[in-house]
């Protein structure tokens, strides 16, 4: 007798086996750990600056470039991108994984303090 013949000839046994698999699956599902909000550290810092009444080229020349020049020297920097538009400059710093983002943030603040006096009011 093949497996298929046995399943057809003994439907109660087939139903019990199916029920056992379902119960085992539900039990296993209840034991799976689920974390809705996992603790993930980002490796990105964004620096946003505003300069009211300035055009995009003024922002780029007077704000974005000086900030990029000083922020390029931050340690463990992987990639830097910037966007200048009217009244605002956004610089995104991406760092290597495995470094404490709080320490890197303090390094970025120190670099920004160094160039703060050279920026327009």
Coordinates of N, CA and C in Angstrom, one line a residue:
X1 N 0.8 -1.2 0.0 CA 0.0 0.0 0.0 C 0.9 1.2 0.0
X2 N 0.6 2.2 -0.9 CA 1.4 3.4 -1.0 C 0.9 4.4 0.0
X3 N 1.6 5.4 0.1 CA 1.3 6.5 1.1 C 0.0 7.1 0.7
X4 N -0.3 7.3 -0.5 CA -1.5 7.9 -1.0 C -2.7 7.0 -0.7
X5 N -2.6 5.7 -0.9 CA -3.7 4.8 -0.6 C -4.0 4.8 0.9
X6 N -2.9 4.7 1.7 CA -3.1 4.7 3.1 C -3.8 6.0 3.6
X7 N -3.5 7.1 3.0 CA -4.1 8.4 3.4 C -5.6 8.4 3.0
X8 N -5.9 7.8 1.9 CA -7.3 7.8 1.5 C -8.1 6.8 2.3
X9 N -7.5 5.6 2.5 CA -8.2 4.5 3.2 C -8.4 4.8 4.7
X10 N -7.5 5.6 5.3 CA -7.6 5.9 6.7 C -7.7 7.5 6.9
X11 N -8.8 8.0 6.6 CA -8.9 9.5 6.7 C -8.8 10.1 8.1
X12 N -9.2 9.3 9.1 CA -9.1 9.8 10.5 C -7.6 9.9 10.9
X13 N -6.8 8.9 10.5 CA -5.4 9.0 10.9 C -4.7 10.1 10.1
X14 N -5.1 10.3 8.9 CA -4.6 11.5 8.1 C -5.0 12.8 8.7
X15 N -6.2 12.9 9.2 CA -6.6 14.2 9.8 C -5.9 14.4 11.1
X16 N -5.7 13.3 11.9 CA -4.9 13.5 13.2 C -3.5 13.9 12.9
X17 N -2.9 13.3 11.9 CA -1.5 13.7 11.6 C -1.4 15.2 11.1
X18 N -2.4 15.6 10.3 CA -2.5 17.0 9.9 C -2.7 17.9 11.1
X19 N -3.6 17.5 12.0 CA -3.8 18.3 13.2 C -2.6 18.4 14.1
X20 N -1.8 17.3 14.2 CA -0.6 17.3 15.0 C 0.4 18.3 14.4
X21 N 0.5 18.3 13.1 CA 1.5 19.2 12.4 C 1.0 20.7 12.7
X22 N -0.3 21.0 12.6 CA -0.8 22.3 12.8 C -0.5 22.8 14.3
X23 N -0.8 21.9 15.2 CA -0.6 22.2 16.6 C 0.9 22.4 16.9
X24 N 1.8 21.6 16.3 CA 3.2 21.8 16.5 C 3.6 23.1 15.9
X25 N 3.1 23.5 14.8 CA 3.4 24.8 14.1 C 3.0 26.0 14.9
X26 N 1.8 25.9 15.5 CA 1.3 27.0 16.3 C 2.1 27.1 17.6
X27 N 2.5 26.0 18.2 CA 3.3 26.0 19.4 C 4.7 26.6 19.1
X28 N 5.2 26.3 18.0 CA 6.5 26.8 17.6 C 6.4 28.3 17.3
X29 N 5.3 28.7 16.6 CA 5.1 30.1 16.3 C 5.0 31.0 17.6
X30 N 4.4 30.4 18.6 CA 4.3 31.2 19.9 C 5.6 31.3 20.6
X31 N 6.6 30.4 20.3 CA 7.9 30.5 21.0 C 8.9 31.3 20.2
X32 N 8.6 31.8 19.0 CA 9.5 32.6 18.2 C 9.7 34.0 18.9
X33 N 10.9 34.4 19.0 CA 11.0 35.8 19.6 C 10.8 36.8 18.4
X34 N 10.0 37.8 18.7 CA 9.7 38.9 17.8 C 10.1 40.2 18.4
X35 N 10.8 41.0 17.7 CA 11.2 42.3 18.2 C 10.6 43.4 17.3
X36 N 9.6 44.1 17.7 CA 9.0 45.1 16.8 C 10.0 46.3 16.5
X37 N 10.7 46.7 17.5 CA 11.6 47.8 17.3 C 13.0 47.4 17.7
X38 N 13.7 46.8 16.8 CA 15.1 46.3 17.2 C 16.0 47.5 17.4
X39 N 17.0 47.3 18.2 CA 17.9 48.4 18.6 C 19.0 48.4 17.5
X40 N 18.8 49.4 16.6 CA 19.7 49.5 15.4 C 20.4 50.9 15.5
X41 N 21.7 50.9 15.5 CA 22.4 52.1 15.5 C 22.7 52.6 14.1
X42 N 22.3 53.8 13.8 CA 22.6 54.3 12.4 C 24.0 54.8 12.3
X43 N 24.5 54.8 11.1 CA 25.9 55.3 10.9 C 25.9 56.6 10.1
X44 N 24.8 57.4 10.2 CA 24.6 58.6 9.4 C 24.3 59.8 10.3
X45 N 24.9 60.9 10.0 CA 24.7 62.2 10.7 C 24.4 63.2 9.6
X46 N 23.3 64.0 9.9 CA 22.9 65.0 8.9 C 23.2 66.4 9.6
X47 N 23.8 67.3 8.8 CA 24.0 68.6 9.3 C 23.2 69.6 8.4
X48 N 22.2 70.2 9.0 CA 21.3 71.1 8.3 C 21.6 72.6 8.8
X49 N 21.9 73.5 7.8 CA 22.1 74.9 8.2 C 21.2 75.7 7.3
X50 N 20.7 76.8 7.9 CA 19.9 77.8 7.1 C 20.6 79.1 7.0
X51 N 20.3 79.8 5.9 CA 20.8 81.1 5.7 C 19.7 81.9 4.9
X52 N 18.9 82.6 5.7 CA 17.7 83.2 5.2 C 18.0 84.3 4.1
X53 N 17.2 84.2 3.0 CA 17.4 85.2 1.9 C 18.5 84.9 1.0
X54 N 19.2 83.8 1.1 CA 20.3 83.5 0.2 C 19.9 82.5 -0.9
X55 N 20.5 82.7 -2.1 CA 20.2 81.8 -3.2 C 21.0 80.5 -3.0
X56 N 20.7 79.6 -3.9 CA 21.4 78.3 -3.8 C 22.9 78.4 -4.0
X57 N 23.3 79.2 -4.9 CA 24.7 79.4 -5.2 C 25.4 80.1 -4.0
X58 N 24.8 81.0 -3.3 CA 25.3 81.7 -2.1 C 25.5 80.6 -1.0
X59 N 24.5 79.8 -0.8 CA 24.5 78.8 0.2 C 25.7 77.8 -0.1
X60 N 25.8 77.4 -1.3 CA 26.9 76.5 -1.7 C 28.3 77.1 -1.4
X61 N 28.5 78.3 -1.9 CA 29.8 78.9 -1.7 C 30.1 79.4 -0.3
X62 N 29.1 79.9 0.4 CA 29.4 80.5 1.7 C 29.2 79.5 2.9
X63 N 28.4 78.5 2.7 CA 28.0 77.6 3.8 C 28.5 76.2 3.5
X64 N 28.0 75.6 2.4 CA 28.2 74.2 2.2 C 29.7 73.8 2.0
X65 N 30.4 74.5 1.1 CA 31.8 74.2 0.9 C 32.7 74.3 2.1
X66 N 32.6 75.4 2.9 CA 33.4 75.5 4.1 C 33.1 74.4 5.1
X67 N 31.8 74.0 5.2 CA 31.4 72.9 6.1 C 32.0 71.6 5.6
X68 N 31.8 71.4 4.3 CA 32.4 70.1 3.7 C 33.9 70.0 3.9
X69 N 34.6 71.1 3.7 CA 36.0 71.1 3.9 C 36.5 70.7 5.3
X70 N 35.8 71.2 6.3 CA 36.2 70.9 7.6 C 35.6 69.5 8.1
X71 N 34.5 69.1 7.5 CA 33.9 67.8 7.9 C 34.6 66.6 7.2
X72 N 35.3 66.9 6.2 CA 36.0 65.8 5.5 C 37.1 65.2 6.4
X73 N 37.6 66.0 7.4 CA 38.6 65.5 8.2 C 38.2 64.7 9.4
X74 N 36.8 64.5 9.5 CA 36.3 63.6 10.7 C 36.8 62.2 10.4
X75 N 37.2 61.5 11.5 CA 37.7 60.2 11.4 C 36.6 59.2 11.1
X76 N 36.9 58.1 10.4 CA 36.0 57.0 10.1 C 34.9 57.4 9.1
X77 N 35.1 58.5 8.4 CA 34.1 59.0 7.4 C 34.1 58.1 6.2
X78 N 33.0 57.6 5.8 CA 32.9 56.7 4.6 C 32.5 57.5 3.4
X79 N 31.5 58.3 3.5 CA 30.9 59.0 2.4 C 30.3 60.3 2.9
X80 N 30.5 61.4 2.1 CA 29.8 62.7 2.4 C 29.1 63.2 1.2
X81 N 27.8 63.6 1.4 CA 27.0 64.2 0.3 C 26.4 65.5 0.8
X82 N 26.1 66.4 -0.1 CA 25.5 67.6 0.3 C 24.5 68.1 -0.8
X83 N 23.6 68.9 -0.3 CA 22.6 69.5 -1.2 C 22.4 70.9 -0.7
X84 N 22.5 71.8 -1.7 CA 22.3 73.2 -1.4 C 21.1 73.7 -2.2
X85 N 20.2 74.4 -1.5 CA 19.0 75.0 -2.2 C 18.8 76.3 -1.5
X86 N 17.8 77.0 -2.0 CA 17.5 78.3 -1.4 C 17.3 78.2 0.1
X87 N 18.0 79.0 0.9 CA 17.9 79.2 2.3 C 18.3 78.0 3.1
X88 N 18.7 76.9 2.5 CA 19.1 75.7 3.4 C 20.2 74.9 2.7
X89 N 21.0 74.3 3.6 CA 22.1 73.4 3.2 C 22.0 72.1 4.0
X90 N 22.1 71.0 3.3 CA 22.0 69.7 4.0 C 23.2 68.9 3.7
X91 N 24.0 68.5 4.7 CA 25.2 67.7 4.5 C 25.0 66.4 5.2
X92 N 25.1 65.3 4.5 CA 24.9 63.9 5.1 C 26.3 63.3 5.2
X93 N 26.6 62.8 6.4 CA 27.9 62.2 6.7 C 27.6 60.7 7.0
X94 N 28.1 59.8 6.2 CA 28.0 58.4 6.4 C 29.3 57.8 6.9
X95 N 29.2 57.1 8.0 CA 30.4 56.6 8.7 C 30.5 55.1 8.6
X96 N 31.7 54.5 8.8 CA 31.9 53.1 8.8 C 31.1 52.5 10.0
X97 N 30.6 51.3 9.8 CA 29.9 50.6 10.9 C 30.9 50.1 12.0
X98 N 30.4 50.0 13.2 CA 31.2 49.5 14.3 C 31.8 50.6 15.2
X99 N 31.5 51.9 14.9 CA 32.0 52.9 15.7 C 30.8 53.6 16.4
X100 N 31.1 54.1 17.6 CA 30.1 54.7 18.5 C 29.6 56.0 17.8
X101 N 28.3 56.1 17.5 CA 27.8 57.3 16.8 C 27.8 58.5 17.7
X102 N 27.7 58.3 19.0 CA 27.8 59.4 20.0 C 29.2 60.1 19.9
X103 N 30.2 59.3 19.9 CA 31.6 59.9 19.8 C 31.7 60.6 18.5
X104 N 31.2 60.0 17.4 CA 31.3 60.6 16.1 C 30.6 61.9 16.0
X105 N 29.4 62.0 16.7 CA 28.6 63.2 16.7 C 29.4 64.3 17.5
X106 N 30.0 63.9 18.5 CA 30.8 64.9 19.3 C 32.0 65.4 18.4
X107 N 32.6 64.5 17.6 CA 33.7 65.0 16.7 C 33.1 66.0 15.7
X108 N 32.0 65.7 15.1 CA 31.3 66.6 14.2 C 31.0 67.9 14.8
X109 N 30.5 67.9 16.0 CA 30.2 69.2 16.7 C 31.5 70.0 16.9
X110 N 32.6 69.3 17.3 CA 33.9 70.0 17.5 C 34.3 70.7 16.2
X111 N 34.2 69.9 15.1 CA 34.6 70.5 13.8 C 33.7 71.7 13.4
X112 N 32.4 71.6 13.6 CA 31.5 72.7 13.3 C 31.8 73.9 14.1
X113 N 32.2 73.7 15.4 CA 32.6 74.8 16.2 C 33.8 75.6 15.7
X114 N 34.7 74.8 15.1 CA 35.9 75.4 14.5 C 35.6 76.3 13.4
X115 N 34.6 76.0 12.6 CA 34.3 76.8 11.4 C 33.2 77.8 11.6
X116 N 32.5 77.7 12.8 CA 31.4 78.6 13.0 C 31.6 80.1 12.8
X117 N 32.8 80.5 13.2 CA 33.1 82.0 13.1 C 33.2 82.4 11.6
X118 N 33.6 81.5 10.7 CA 33.8 81.8 9.3 C 32.5 81.8 8.5
X119 N 31.4 81.3 9.1 CA 30.1 81.3 8.4 C 29.4 82.6 8.5
X120 N 28.5 82.9 7.5 CA 27.7 84.1 7.6 C 26.7 84.0 8.7
X121 N 26.3 85.2 9.2 CA 25.4 85.3 10.3 C 24.0 84.8 9.9

